[in-house]
mmCIF file of C-alpha atoms in Angstrom:
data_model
loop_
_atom_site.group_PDB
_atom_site.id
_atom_site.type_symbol
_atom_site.label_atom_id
_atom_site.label_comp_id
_atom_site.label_asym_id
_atom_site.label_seq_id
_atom_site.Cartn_x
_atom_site.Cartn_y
_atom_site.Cartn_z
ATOM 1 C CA UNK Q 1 -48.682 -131.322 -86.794
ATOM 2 C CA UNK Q 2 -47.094 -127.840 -87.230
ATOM 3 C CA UNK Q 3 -48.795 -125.119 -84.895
ATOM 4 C CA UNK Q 4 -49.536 -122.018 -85.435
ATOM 5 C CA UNK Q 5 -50.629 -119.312 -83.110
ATOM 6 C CA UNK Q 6 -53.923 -117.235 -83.098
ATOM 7 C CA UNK Q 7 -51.219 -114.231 -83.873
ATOM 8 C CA UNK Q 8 -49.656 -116.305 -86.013
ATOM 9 C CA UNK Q 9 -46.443 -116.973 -84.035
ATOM 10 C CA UNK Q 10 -45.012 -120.601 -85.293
ATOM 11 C CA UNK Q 11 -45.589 -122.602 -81.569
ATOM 12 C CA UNK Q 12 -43.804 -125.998 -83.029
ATOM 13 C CA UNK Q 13 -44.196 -129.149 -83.999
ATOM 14 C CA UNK Q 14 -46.553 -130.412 -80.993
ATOM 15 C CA UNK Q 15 -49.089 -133.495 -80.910
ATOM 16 C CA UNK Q 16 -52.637 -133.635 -81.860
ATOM 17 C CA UNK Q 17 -53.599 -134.240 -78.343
ATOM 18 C CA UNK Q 18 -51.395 -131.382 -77.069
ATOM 19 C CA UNK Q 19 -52.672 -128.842 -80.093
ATOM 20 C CA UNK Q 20 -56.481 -129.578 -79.057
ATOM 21 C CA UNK Q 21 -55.768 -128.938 -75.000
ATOM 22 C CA UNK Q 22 -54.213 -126.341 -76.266
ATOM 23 C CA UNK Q 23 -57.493 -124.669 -78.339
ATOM 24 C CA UNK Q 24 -59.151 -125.489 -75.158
ATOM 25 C CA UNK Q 25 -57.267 -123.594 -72.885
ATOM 26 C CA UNK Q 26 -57.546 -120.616 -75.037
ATOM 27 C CA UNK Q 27 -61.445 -121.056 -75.619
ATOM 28 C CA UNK Q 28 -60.287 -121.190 -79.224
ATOM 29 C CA UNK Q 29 -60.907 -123.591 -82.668
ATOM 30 C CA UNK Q 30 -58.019 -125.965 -83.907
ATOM 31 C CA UNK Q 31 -58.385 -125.219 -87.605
ATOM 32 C CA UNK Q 32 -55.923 -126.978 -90.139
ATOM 33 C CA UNK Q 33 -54.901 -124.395 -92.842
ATOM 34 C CA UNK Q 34 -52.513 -126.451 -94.758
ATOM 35 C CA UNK Q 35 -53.427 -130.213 -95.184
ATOM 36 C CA UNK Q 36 -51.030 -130.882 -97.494
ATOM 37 C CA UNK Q 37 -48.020 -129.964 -95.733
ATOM 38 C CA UNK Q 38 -45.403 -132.012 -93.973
ATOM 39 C CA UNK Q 39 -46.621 -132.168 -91.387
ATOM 40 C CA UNK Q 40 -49.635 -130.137 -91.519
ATOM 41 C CA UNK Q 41 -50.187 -126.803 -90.350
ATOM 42 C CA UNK Q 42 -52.884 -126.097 -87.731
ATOM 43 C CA UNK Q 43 -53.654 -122.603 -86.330
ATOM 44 C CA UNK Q 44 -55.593 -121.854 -83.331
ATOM 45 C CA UNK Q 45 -58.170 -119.444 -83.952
ATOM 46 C CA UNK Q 46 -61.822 -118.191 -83.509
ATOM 47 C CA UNK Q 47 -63.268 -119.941 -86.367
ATOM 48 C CA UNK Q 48 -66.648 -117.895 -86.193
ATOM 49 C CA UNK Q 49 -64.877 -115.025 -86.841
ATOM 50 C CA UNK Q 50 -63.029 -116.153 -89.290
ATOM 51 C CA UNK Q 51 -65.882 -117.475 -91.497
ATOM 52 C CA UNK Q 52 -67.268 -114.096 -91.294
ATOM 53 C CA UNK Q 53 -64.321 -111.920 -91.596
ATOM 54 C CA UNK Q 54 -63.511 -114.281 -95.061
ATOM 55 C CA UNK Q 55 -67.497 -113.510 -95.587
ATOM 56 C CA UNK Q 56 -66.890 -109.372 -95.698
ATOM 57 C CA UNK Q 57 -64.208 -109.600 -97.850
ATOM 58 C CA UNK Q 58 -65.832 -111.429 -100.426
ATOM 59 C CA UNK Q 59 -68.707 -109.605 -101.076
ATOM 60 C CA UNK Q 60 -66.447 -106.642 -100.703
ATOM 61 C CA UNK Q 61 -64.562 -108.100 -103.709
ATOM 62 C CA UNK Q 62 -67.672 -108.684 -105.346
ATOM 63 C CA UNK Q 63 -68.554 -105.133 -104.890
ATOM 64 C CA UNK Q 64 -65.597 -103.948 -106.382
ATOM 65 C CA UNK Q 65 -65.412 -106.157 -109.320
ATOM 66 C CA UNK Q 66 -66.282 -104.363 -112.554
ATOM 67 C CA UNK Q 67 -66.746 -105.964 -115.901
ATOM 68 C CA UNK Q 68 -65.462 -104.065 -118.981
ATOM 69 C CA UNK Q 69 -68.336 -103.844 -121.715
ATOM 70 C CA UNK Q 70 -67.514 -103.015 -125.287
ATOM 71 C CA UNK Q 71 -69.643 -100.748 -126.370
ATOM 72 C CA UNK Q 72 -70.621 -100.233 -130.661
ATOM 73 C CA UNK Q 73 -70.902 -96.911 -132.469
ATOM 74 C CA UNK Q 74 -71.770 -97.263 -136.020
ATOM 75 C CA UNK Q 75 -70.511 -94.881 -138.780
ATOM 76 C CA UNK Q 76 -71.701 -94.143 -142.436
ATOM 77 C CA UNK Q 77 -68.504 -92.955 -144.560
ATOM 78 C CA UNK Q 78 -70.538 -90.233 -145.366
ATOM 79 C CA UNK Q 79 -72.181 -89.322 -142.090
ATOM 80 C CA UNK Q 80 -73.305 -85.601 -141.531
ATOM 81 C CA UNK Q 81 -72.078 -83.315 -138.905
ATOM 82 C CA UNK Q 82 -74.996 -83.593 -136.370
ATOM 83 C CA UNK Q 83 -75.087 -87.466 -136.644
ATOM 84 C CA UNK Q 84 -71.423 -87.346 -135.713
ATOM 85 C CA UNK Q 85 -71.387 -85.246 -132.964
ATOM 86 C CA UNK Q 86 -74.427 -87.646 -131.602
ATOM 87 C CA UNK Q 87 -72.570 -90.548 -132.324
ATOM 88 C CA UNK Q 88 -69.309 -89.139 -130.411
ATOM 89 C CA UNK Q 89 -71.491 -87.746 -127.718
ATOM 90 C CA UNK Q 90 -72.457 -91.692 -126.947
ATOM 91 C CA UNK Q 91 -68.742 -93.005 -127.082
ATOM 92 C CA UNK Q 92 -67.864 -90.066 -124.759
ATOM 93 C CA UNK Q 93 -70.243 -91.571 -122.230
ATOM 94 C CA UNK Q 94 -69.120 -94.979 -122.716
ATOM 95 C CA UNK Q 95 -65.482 -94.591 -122.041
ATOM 96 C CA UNK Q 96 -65.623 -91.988 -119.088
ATOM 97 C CA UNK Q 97 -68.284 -94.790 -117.270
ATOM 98 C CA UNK Q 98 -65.459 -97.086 -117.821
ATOM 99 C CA UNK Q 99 -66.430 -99.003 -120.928
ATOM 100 C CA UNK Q 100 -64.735 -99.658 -124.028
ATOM 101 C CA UNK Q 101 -66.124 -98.257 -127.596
ATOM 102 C CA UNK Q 102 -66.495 -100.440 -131.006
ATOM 103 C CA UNK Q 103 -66.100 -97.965 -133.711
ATOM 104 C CA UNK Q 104 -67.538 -99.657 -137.036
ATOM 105 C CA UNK Q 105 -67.981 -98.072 -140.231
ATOM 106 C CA UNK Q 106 -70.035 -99.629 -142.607
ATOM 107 C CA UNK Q 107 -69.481 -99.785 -146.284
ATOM 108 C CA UNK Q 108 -71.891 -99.200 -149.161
ATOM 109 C CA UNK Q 109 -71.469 -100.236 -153.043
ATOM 110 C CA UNK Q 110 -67.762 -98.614 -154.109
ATOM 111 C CA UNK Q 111 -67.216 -96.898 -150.765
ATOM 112 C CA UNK Q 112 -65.427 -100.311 -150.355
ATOM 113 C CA UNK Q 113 -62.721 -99.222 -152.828
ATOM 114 C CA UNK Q 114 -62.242 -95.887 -150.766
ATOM 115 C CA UNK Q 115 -60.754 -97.872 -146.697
ATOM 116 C CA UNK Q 116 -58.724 -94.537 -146.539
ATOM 117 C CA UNK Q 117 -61.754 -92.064 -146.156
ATOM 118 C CA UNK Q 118 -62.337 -94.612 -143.274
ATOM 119 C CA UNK Q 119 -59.117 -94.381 -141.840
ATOM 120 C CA UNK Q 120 -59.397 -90.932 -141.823
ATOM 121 C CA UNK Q 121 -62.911 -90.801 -140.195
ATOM 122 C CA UNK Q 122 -61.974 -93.017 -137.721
ATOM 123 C CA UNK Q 123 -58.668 -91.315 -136.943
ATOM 124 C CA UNK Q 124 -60.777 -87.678 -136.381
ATOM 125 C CA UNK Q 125 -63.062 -89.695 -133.935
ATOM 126 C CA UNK Q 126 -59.889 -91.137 -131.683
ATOM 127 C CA UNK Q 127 -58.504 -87.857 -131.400
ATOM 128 C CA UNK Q 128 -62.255 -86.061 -130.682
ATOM 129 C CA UNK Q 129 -62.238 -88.862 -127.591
ATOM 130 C CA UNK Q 130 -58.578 -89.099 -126.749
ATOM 131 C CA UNK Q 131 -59.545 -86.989 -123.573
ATOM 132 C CA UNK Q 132 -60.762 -90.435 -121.828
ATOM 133 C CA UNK Q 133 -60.080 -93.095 -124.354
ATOM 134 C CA UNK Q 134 -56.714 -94.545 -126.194
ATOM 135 C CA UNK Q 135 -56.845 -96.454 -129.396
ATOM 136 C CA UNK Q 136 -56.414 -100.196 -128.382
ATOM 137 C CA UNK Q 137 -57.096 -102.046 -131.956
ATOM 138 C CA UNK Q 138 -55.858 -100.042 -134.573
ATOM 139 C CA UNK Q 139 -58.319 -99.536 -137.527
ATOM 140 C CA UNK Q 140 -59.243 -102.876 -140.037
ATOM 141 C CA UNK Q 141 -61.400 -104.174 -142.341
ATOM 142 C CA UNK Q 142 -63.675 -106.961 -141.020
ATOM 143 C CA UNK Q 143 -65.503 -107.914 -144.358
ATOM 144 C CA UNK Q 144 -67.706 -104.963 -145.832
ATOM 145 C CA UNK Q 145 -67.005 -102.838 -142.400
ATOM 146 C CA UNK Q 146 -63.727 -101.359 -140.887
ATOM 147 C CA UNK Q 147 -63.171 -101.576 -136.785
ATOM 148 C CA UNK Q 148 -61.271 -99.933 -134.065
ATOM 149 C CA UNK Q 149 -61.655 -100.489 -131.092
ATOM 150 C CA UNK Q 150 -60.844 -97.204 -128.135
ATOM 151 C CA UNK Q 151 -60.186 -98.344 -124.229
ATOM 152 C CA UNK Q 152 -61.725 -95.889 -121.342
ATOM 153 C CA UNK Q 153 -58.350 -94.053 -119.702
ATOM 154 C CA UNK Q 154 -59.564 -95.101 -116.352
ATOM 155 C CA UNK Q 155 -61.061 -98.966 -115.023
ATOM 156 C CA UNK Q 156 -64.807 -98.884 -114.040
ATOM 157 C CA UNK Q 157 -64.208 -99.184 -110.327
ATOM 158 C CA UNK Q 158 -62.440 -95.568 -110.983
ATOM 159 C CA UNK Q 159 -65.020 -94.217 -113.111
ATOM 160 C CA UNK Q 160 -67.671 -95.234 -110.815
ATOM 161 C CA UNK Q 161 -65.707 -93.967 -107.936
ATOM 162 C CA UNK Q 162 -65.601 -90.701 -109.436
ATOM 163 C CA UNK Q 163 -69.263 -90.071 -110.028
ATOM 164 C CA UNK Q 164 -69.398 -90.819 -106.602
ATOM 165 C CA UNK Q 165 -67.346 -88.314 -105.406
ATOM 166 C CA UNK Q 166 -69.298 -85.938 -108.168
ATOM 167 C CA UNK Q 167 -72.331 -86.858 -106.629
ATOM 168 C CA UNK Q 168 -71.517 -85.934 -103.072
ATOM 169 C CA UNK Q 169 -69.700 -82.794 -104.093
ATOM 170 C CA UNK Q 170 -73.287 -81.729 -105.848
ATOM 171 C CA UNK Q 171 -75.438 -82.879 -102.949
ATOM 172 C CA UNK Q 172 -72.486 -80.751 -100.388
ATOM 173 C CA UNK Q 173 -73.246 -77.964 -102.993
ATOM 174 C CA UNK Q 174 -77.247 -78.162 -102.858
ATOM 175 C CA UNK Q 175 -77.190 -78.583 -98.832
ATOM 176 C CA UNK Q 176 -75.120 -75.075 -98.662
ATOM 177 C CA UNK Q 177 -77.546 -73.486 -101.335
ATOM 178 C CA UNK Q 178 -80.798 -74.345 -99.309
ATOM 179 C CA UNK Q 179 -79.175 -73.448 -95.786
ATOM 180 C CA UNK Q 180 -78.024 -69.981 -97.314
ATOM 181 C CA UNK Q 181 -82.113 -69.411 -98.384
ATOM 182 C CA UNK Q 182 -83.387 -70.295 -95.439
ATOM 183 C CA UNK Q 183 -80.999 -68.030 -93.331
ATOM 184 C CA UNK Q 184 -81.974 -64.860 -95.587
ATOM 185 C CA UNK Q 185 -84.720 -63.056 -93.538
ATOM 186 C CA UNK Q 186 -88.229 -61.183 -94.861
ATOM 187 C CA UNK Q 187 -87.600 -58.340 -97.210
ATOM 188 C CA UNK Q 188 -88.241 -55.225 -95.026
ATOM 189 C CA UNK Q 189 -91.606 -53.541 -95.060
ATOM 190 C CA UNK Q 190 -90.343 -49.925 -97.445
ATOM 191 C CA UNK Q 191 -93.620 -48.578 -97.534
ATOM 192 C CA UNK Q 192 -96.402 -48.086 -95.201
ATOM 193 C CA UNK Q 193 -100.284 -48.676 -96.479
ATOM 194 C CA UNK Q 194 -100.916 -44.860 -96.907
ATOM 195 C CA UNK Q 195 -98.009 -44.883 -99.227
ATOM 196 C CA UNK Q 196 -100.059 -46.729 -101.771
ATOM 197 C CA UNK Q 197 -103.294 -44.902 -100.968
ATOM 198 C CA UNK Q 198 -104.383 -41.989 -103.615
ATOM 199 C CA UNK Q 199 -104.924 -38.477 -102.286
ATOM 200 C CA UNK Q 200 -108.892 -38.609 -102.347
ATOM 201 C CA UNK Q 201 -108.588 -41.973 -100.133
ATOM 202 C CA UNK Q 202 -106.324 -40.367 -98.049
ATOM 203 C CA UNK Q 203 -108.601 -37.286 -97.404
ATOM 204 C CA UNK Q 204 -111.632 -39.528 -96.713
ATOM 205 C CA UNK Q 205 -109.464 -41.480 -94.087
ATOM 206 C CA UNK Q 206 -108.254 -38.364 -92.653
ATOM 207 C CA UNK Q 207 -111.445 -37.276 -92.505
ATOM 208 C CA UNK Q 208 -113.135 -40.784 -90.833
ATOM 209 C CA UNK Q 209 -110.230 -40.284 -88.465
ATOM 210 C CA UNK Q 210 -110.846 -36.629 -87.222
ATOM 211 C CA UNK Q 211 -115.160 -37.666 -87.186
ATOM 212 C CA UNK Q 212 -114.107 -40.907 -84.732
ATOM 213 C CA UNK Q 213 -112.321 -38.216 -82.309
ATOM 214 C CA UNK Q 214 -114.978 -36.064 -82.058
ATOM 215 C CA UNK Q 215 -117.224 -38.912 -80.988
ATOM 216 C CA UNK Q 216 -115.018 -40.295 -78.562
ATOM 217 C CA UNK Q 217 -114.618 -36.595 -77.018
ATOM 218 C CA UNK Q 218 -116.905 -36.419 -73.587
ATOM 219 C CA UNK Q 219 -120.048 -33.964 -73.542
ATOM 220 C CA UNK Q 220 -119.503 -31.375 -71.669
ATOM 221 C CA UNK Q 221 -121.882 -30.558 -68.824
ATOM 222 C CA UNK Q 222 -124.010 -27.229 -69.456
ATOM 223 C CA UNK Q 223 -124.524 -24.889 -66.485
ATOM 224 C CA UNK Q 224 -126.770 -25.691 -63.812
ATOM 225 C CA UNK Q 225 -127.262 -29.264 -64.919
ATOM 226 C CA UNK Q 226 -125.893 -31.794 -62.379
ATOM 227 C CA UNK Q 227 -123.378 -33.788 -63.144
#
């Protein structure tokens, strides 16, 4: 067999007996990597480790694999403004998430005999999205409708990597917000109680103040009287 080295240095050509004293020495696993090879290839390596290492990176990769949906918005020919704006409003979402948009208009009676006012409606939409989505299927009729069909500017995984970053710039933005309340201090004290008082209440306490200092004044002693 062909040996290969836990830093995957080529050790030789060496025999199976050799290879596994070998794995011993080194307190590692004699793993064959390439069965099909002439000879095969064998590497020496911690084959725990290995397992889980392959482990991470798959579910890694499974993390990071996005699936494209295609996404329908429906059109009337003779759709009013607010229903448009609603309708581009969704496809707007769909695309910047990642997505790709369906555009279908739907035909009714002799609006068939008019696929140029639909050419032109769809047209106005692609260029009302063109800030995250590119025409991919150029407008066509598909029985009694007419579809294009707009791809998102970015992939998912960059969409969703995005509102990720969004999302931690807002809760950065929040956590500076509340610290900057919290550090303000009480609103000083402008005016004292009296301040608010009206002048009779402020005579009458005046007054209660001047009777409570002539009772706490001491009696003086008369002549002759012991003390």
């Amino acid at each position: 067999m062909r040996l290969v080295g836990p830093n995957g240095e080529q050790v030789g050509v060496v025999p199976t007996d050799d290879a596994l004293r070998l794995a011993a020495e080194a307190d590692l696993d004699l793993v064959e990597v390439a069965p099909n090879a002439k000879p095969p290839v064998c590497k020496l390596m911690d084959y725990g480790k290995f397992k889980y290492e392959a482990a991470v990176k798959a579910r890694e990769s499974r993390k990071n694999q996005t699936n494209t949906v295609l996404k329908e918005v429906r059109f009337r020919l003779k759709i009013d403004k607010h229903d448009y704006e609603t309708k581009k409003g969704h496809a707007l979402r769909f695309l910047a998430a990642g997505d790709k948009v369906k555009a279908m208009i739907q035909f009714r009676g002799r609006e068939q005999q008019r696929p140029e006012m639909g050419i032109r409606l769809l047209q106005k939409f692609a260029e009302d999205v063109a800030e995250v989505g590119a025409v991919e299927s150029t407008p066509r009729i598909d029985g009694r409708n007419m579809v294009m069909v707009i791809g998102p500017l970015k992939t998912k995984a960059e969409a969703k990597a995005d509102a990720r970053r969004q999302e931690q710039k807002d809760e950065a933005r929040r956590a500076r917000k509340e610290r900057v309340d919290t550090q303000q201090g009480e609103p000083e004290m402008t005016q004292s109680l009296a301040d608010n008082m009206s002048e009779e209440d402020r005579a009458k306490l005046a007054q209660a103040s001047g009777e409570s200092a002539e009772a706490a004044e001491p009696e003086t002693p008369k002549s002759g009287e012991a003390e």
